[in-house]
Each structure stands twice: as C-alpha cells, then as structure tokens.
Short mmCIF file of C-alpha atoms (C1' of nucleotides) in Angstrom, two decimals:
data_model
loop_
_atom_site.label_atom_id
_atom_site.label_comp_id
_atom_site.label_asym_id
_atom_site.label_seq_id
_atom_site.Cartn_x
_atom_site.Cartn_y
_atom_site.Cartn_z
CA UNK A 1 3.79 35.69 11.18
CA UNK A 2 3.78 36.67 7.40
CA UNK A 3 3.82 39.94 5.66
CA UNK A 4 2.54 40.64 1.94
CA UNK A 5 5.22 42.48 -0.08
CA UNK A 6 3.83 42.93 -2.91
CA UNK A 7 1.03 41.98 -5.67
CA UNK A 8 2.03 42.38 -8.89
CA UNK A 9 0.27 41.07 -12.00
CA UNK A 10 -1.70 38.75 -9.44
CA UNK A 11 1.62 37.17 -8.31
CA UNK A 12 1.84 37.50 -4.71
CA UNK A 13 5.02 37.73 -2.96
CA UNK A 14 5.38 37.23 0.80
CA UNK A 15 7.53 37.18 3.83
CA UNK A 16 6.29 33.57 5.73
CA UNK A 17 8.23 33.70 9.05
CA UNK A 18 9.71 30.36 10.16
CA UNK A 19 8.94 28.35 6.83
CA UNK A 20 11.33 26.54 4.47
CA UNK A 21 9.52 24.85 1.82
CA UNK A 22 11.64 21.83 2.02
CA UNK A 23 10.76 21.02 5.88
CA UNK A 24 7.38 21.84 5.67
CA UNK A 25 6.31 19.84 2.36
CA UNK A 26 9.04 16.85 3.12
CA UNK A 27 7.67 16.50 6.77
CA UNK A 28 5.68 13.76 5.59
CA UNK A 29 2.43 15.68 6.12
CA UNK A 30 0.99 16.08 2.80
CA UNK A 31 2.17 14.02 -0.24
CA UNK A 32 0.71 16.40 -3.13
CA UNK A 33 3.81 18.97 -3.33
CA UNK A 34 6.65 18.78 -5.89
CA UNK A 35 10.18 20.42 -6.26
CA UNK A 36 11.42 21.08 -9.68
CA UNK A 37 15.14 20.81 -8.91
CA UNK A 38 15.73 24.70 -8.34
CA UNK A 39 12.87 26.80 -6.69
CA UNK A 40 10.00 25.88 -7.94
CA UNK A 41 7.34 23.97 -5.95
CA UNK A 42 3.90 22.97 -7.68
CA UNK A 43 1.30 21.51 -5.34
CA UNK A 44 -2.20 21.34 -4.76
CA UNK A 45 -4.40 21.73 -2.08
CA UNK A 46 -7.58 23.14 -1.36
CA UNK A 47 -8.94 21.71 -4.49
CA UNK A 48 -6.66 24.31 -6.40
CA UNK A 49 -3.46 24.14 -8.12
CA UNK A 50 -0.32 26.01 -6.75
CA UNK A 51 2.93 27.20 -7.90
CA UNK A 52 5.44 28.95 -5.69
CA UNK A 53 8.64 30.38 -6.15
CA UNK A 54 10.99 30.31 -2.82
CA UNK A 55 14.35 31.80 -2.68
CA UNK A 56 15.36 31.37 0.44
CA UNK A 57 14.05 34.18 2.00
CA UNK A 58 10.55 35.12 0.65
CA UNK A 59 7.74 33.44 -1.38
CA UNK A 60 6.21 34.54 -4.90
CA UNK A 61 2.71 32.62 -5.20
CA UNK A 62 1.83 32.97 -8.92
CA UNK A 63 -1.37 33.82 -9.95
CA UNK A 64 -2.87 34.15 -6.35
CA UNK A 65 -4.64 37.39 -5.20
CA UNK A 66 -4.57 38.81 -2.05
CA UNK A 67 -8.23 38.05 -1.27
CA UNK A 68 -7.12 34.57 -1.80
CA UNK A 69 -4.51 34.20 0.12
CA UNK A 70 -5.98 35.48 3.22
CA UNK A 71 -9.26 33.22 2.53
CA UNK A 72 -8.03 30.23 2.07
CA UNK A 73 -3.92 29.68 2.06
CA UNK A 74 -3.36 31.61 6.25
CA UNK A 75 -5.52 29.12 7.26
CA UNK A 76 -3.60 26.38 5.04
CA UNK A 77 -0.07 27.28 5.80
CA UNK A 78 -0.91 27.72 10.12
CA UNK A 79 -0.04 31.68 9.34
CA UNK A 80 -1.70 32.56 12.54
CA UNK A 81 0.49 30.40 14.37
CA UNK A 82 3.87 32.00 16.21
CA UNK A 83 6.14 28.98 15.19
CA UNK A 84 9.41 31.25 16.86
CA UNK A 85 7.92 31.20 20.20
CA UNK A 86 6.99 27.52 20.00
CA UNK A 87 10.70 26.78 18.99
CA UNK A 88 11.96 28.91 21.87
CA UNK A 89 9.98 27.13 24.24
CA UNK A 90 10.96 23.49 22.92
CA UNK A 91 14.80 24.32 22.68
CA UNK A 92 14.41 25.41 26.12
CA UNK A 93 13.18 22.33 27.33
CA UNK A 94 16.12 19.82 26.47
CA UNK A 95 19.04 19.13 23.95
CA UNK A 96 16.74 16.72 22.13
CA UNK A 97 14.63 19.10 21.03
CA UNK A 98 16.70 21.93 21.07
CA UNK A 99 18.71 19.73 18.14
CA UNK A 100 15.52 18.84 16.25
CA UNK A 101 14.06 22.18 15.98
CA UNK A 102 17.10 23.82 14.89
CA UNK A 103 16.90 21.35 12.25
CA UNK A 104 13.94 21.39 11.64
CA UNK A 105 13.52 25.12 11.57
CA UNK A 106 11.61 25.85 8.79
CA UNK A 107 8.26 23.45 9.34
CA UNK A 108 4.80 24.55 9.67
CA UNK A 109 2.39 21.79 10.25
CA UNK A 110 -0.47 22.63 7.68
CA UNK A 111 -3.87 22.43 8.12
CA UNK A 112 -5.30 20.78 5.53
CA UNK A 113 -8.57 19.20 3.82
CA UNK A 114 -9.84 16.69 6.48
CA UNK A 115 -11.38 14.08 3.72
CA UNK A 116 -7.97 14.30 1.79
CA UNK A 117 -5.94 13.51 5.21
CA UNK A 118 -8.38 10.48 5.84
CA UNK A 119 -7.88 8.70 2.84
CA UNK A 120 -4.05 9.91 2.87
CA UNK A 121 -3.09 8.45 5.42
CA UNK A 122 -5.24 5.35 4.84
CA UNK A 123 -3.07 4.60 2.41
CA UNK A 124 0.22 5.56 4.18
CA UNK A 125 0.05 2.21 6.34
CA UNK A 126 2.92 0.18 5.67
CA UNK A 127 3.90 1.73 2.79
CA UNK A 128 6.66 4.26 1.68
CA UNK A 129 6.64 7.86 0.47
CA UNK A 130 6.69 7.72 -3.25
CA UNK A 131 4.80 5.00 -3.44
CA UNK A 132 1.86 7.06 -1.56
CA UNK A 133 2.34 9.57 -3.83
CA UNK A 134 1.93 7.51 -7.08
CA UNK A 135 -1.06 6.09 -5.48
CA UNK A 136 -2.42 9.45 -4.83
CA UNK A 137 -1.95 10.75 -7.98
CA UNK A 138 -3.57 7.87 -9.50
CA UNK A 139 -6.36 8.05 -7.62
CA UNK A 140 -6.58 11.68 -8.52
CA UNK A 141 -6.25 11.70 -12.00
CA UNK A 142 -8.65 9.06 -12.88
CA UNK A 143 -11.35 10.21 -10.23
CA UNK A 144 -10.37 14.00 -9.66
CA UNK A 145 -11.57 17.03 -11.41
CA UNK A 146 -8.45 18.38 -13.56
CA UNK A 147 -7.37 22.08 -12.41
CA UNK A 148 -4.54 23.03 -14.98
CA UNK A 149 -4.23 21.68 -18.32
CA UNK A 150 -0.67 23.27 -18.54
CA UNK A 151 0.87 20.97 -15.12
CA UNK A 152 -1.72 18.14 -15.45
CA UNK A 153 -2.87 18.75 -11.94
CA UNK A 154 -5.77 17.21 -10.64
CA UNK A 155 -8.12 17.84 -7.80
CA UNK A 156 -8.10 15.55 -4.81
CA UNK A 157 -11.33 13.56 -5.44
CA UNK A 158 -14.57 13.77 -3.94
CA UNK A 159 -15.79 10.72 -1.61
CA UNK A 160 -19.02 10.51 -3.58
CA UNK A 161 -17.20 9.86 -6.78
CA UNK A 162 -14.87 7.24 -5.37
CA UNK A 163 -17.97 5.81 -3.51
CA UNK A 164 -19.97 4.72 -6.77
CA UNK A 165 -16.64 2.64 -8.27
CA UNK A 166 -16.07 -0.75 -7.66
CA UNK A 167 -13.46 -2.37 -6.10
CA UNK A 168 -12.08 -3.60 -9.48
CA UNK A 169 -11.58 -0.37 -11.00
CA UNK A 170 -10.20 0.92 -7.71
CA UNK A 171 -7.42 -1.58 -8.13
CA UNK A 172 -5.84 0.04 -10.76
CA UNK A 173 -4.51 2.78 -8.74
CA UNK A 174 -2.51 -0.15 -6.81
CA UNK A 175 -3.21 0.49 -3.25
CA UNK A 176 -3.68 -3.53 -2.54
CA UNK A 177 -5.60 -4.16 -0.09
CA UNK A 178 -6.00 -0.33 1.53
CA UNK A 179 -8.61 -0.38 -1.91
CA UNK A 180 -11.21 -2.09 0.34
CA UNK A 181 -10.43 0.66 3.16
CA UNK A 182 -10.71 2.98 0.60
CA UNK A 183 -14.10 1.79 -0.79
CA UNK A 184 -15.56 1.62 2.48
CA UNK A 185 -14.61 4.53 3.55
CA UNK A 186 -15.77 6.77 1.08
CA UNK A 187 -18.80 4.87 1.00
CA UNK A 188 -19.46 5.52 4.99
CA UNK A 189 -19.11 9.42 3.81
CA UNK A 190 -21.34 9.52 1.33
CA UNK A 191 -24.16 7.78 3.13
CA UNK A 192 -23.41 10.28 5.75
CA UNK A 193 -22.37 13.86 4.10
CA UNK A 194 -22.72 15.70 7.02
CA UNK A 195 -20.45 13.85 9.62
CA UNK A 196 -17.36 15.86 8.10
CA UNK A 197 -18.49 18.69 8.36
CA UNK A 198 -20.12 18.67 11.71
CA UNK A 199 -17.10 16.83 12.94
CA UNK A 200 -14.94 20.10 14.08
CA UNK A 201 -16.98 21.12 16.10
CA UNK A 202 -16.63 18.06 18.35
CA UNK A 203 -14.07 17.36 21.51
CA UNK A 204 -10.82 15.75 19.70
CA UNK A 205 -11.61 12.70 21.73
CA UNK A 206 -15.09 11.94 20.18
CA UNK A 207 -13.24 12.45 16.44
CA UNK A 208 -10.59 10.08 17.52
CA UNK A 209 -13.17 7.37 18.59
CA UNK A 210 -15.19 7.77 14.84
CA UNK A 211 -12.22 8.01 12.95
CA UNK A 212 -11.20 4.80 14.58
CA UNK A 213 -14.71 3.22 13.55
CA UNK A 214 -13.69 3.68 10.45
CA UNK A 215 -12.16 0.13 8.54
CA UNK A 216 -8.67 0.34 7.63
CA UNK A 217 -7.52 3.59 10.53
CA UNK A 218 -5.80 2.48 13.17
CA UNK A 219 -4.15 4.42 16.15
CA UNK A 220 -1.33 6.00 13.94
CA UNK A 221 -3.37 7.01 11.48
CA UNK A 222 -6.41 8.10 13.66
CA UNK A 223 -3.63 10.31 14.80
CA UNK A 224 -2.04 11.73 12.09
CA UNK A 225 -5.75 12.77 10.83
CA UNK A 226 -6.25 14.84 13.88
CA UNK A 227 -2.64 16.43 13.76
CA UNK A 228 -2.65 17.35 10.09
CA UNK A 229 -6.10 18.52 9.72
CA UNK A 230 -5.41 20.64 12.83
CA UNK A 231 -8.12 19.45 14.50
CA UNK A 232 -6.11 18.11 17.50
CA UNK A 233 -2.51 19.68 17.57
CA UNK A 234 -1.63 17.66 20.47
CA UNK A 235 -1.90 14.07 18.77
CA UNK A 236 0.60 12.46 18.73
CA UNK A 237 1.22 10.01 16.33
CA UNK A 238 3.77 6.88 16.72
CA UNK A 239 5.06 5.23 13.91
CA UNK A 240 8.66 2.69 13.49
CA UNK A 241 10.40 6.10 13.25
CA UNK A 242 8.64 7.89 16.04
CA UNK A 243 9.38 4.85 18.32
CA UNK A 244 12.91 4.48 17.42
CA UNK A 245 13.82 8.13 17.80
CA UNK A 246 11.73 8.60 21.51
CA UNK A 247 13.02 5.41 22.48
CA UNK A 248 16.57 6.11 21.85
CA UNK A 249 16.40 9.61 22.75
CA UNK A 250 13.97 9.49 26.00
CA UNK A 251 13.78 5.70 27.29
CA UNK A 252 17.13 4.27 26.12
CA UNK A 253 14.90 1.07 25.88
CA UNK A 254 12.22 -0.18 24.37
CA UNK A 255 9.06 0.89 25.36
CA UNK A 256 5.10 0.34 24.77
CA UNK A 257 3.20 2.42 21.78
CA UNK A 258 1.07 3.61 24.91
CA UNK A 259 3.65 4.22 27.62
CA UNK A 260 5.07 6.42 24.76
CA UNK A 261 2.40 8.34 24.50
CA UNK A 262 1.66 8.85 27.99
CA UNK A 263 4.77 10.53 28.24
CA UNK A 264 4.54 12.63 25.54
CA UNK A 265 1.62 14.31 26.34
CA UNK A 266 2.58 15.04 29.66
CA UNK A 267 6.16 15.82 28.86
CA UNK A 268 5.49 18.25 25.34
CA UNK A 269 1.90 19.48 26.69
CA UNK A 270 0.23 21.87 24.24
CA UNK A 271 3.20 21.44 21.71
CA UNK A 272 2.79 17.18 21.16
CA UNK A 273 2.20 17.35 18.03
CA UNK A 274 4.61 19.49 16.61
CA UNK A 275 7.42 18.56 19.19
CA UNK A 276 6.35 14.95 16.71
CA UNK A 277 6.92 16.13 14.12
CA UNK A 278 10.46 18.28 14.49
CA UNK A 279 11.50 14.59 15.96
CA UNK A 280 10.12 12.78 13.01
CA UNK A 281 11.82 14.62 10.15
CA UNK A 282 14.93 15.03 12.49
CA UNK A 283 14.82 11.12 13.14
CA UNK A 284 14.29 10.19 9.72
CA UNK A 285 16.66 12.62 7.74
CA UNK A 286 19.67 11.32 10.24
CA UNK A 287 18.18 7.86 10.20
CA UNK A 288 18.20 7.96 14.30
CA UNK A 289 17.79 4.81 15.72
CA UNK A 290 18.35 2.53 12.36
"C1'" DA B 1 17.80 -14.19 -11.66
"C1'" DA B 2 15.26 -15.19 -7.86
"C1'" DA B 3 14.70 -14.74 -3.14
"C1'" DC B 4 14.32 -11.80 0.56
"C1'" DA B 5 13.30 -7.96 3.76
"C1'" DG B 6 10.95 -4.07 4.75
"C1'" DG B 7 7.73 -0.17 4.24
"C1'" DG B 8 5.26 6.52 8.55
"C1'" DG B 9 -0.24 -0.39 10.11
"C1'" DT B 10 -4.64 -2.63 10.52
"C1'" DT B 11 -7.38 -6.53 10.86
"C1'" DA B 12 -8.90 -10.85 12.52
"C1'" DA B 13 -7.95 -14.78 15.15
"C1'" DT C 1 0.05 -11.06 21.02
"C1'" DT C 2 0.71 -12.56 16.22
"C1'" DA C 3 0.40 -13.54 11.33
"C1'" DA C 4 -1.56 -12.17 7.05
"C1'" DC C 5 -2.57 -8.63 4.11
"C1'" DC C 6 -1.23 -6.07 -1.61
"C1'" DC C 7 2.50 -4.86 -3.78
"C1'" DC C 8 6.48 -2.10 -4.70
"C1'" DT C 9 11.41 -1.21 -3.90
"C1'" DG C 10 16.07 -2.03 -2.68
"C1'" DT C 11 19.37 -5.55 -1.45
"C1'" DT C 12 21.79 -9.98 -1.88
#
DNA sequence: AAACAGGGGTTAA
DNA sequence: TTAACCCCTGTT
C-alpha cells in the first residue's frame, strides 16, 4: 500500500497508493491540516508537526526518518489498509457508490489520537468547518505545547491541562456552550487516566455506550469518535449531510436517523464507515440533496 | 444596518 | 418530540 523511494537528508519521499491529500484531509476527519495554495500541506498530528510536499503522484515528508514513519505515520495514514480492493468492492455494489468512490478516490480514513477526536468532534456539533478549526487552534495555542517556532504549530493539548482551567478562561477560545462539554470532559479524563488507554481493547459497543456517558457526545459524534480513531470502522455516523445524501440516493424519502442506520450496516457490512465517508465528501462537494 | 437562517447536535423538559 | 443552547457566517 506504500513504498519508500527514497531518504535523503531526512526528507522522506513515498509512493502512498490510493491517497490524494485533498480528499483525505478535506473529508472532514481531522481539522488540523493546511494547504498553502500550491503543494504544500502543514499539519499536525501525533503531537508532532508535519510538512508534506504532494505532487500528484508521490509524497516528500520533510524532516521525517524512516524509523518514524513506520512507527508512528503507517499507523496514522491506514497504510496497512488495501483502499483499491475496498473501492472495487463498493463500485461493484451500485452506481451510488460506484460514483462516490470514483470521486472520492484518493481518501484514507486516518486513524488518529483518540483524546484529540473526542474533544474534536465535541466541538463539531452544530457548527461549521472553519469555525472548528479556529476553535481548535485556539484551544491549542493557549493550552498546547508549541512544536515549531518557524510555523507556530502547536500540540493538541493534554486533558489534564485543559482540566485545571476554568470555564471563564475556556471561553476565550469561543466554543459557547460546547466550553462546559469541554470542561467536563477533560475533567472526567483526568480523574480517570487510564480509561483511554484501556479503552481499545474493549468491544466497539461498550466504547460507544461510555463515550455516550460522556456530557456534550451524542449519537453522531459517539460515532464519528469510533470511525476516526479506527476503533470501530463500521460506525456509521449520520449527520444533515449524511441524511440528505442516503435519503435521496437510497430511500427517495425521508427516513428515521435509526432506520438509516439499520440499513447501512446491513447493506455496506464491513465497509460502513468508509462507504460514509466516500458519500459524505461526495454529498457535500456536489451539495446532494440541498 | 439590522434581522434572519443555518451550521457535520446535544441536552433537558 | 421539541425548543434552547453560544456564537459565527452568509444572506436579505
């Protein structure tokens, strides 16, 4: 699924099968990646600042070692995962898809921090894209560790940082009222340090059930934790776009959050999740169903 | 200029 | 099932 080219002056180029920058940072997965204008993208992740080069074809990752890359950024990007063969199998299976994926062609659904993803998509309810974003960063640079003076980048901060503020000073990075969501979540963390980590290693069911003890995560967002953390790939989660497109494109009425979901899990199987998310950024760049 | 609608929802009633 | 929630953005 990706072969290393080359590793010159600890810039590492690559080969990443089935991956276009573009689909698989503007997926609405992660909200930390940038485009310069050109072919630059500057994100970070992992608690470490990136900066890739894409033209079209291969990637250069500056100042990344091999070691590195196989440690941490395989794992990140879903390397191990044969996207082709899940695209065969989905444009097989009807024009819908078939349409989706080839436009779609170039996402991998990441894997990424699971305490980041909580409190992302916390803050994603009702709310737009660069909004989240500025939010994010906000939170980041007043409460994350900064990783490279040069880009301003800052970590993603720790839950035991933004668990001794206050709700005043968490107000300033204008989430409204997600803050007290916020708050309470990192608070339930830090009491509890070792429910994160311990967490994988439970059935997807029991993670949905905590995650939804949580204040402030609902359904949708329960659901996009397990999808983009990879702990469940077969979640499926139904927001205003997901509903319009699957409604429109599969019930050509409207239909129940949880009759929706019923059917997608029986009718995409193992590939839910990422049958979601080619119908997501398919729906939402052709603004299907508005 | 001010009002309005809507945003990758969740909570509480 | 429904309104209220904080607040920003785009539209009249």
């Amino acid at each position: 699924m990706y072969r290393i080219i080359s590793t010159k002056n600890n810039n590492l180029k690559v080969k990443i099968n089935d991956f276009n920058p573009f689909h698989t940072f503007l997926c609405g997965q992660c909200f930390r990646w940038n485009y310069d204008g050109e072919r630059f993208w500057t994100g970070v992740a992992l608690g470490r600042f990136v900066r890739l080069e894409w033209d079209g074809e291969v990637c250069l990752f500056y100042d990344m070692d091999e070691q590195e890359f196989v440690d941490k950024w395989v794992n990140y990007f879903d390397l191990n995962t044969d996207y082709s063969s899940i695209k065969k199998r989905l444009a097989k299976k009807d024009e819908h898809l078939k349409e989706a994926v080839s436009y779609g062609y170039g996402i991998r659904l990441l894997r990424q921090d699971l305490w980041e993803v909580i409190l992302s998509f916390i803050i994603s309810q009702n709310n737009g894209i660069p909004r989240i974003k500025g939010i994010i960063e906000a939170l980041s640079s007043s409460y994350g560790k900064k990783i490279n003076k040069e880009y301003g980048a800052y970590a993603f901060p720790d839950f035991t940082v933004l668990a001794n503020t206050s709700l005043q000073d968490l107000n300033t990075c204008r989430a409204g009222y997600r803050c007290k969501y916020i708050l309470s979540t990192a608070q339930r963390l830090d009491d509890s340090p070792s429910l994160l980590s311990n967490i994988r290693k439970l059935p997807a069911k029991e993670v949905r059930d905590i995650l939804l003890s949580f204040i402030g995560i609902g359904e949708k967002v329960a659901d996009c934790i397990l999808l983009y953390s990879g702990i469940d790939r077969t979640a499926f989660p139904i927001d205003r776009w997901v509903k319009r497109v699957m409604e429109e494109l599969y019930f050509k009425k409207e239909t129940s959050v949880k009759d929706i979901r019923d059917f997608s899990h029986s009718y995409f199987g193992d590939l839910t999740g990422i049958s979601q998310q080619y119908l997501f950024y398919y729906a939402r760049e052709n603004k299907i169903g508005v």
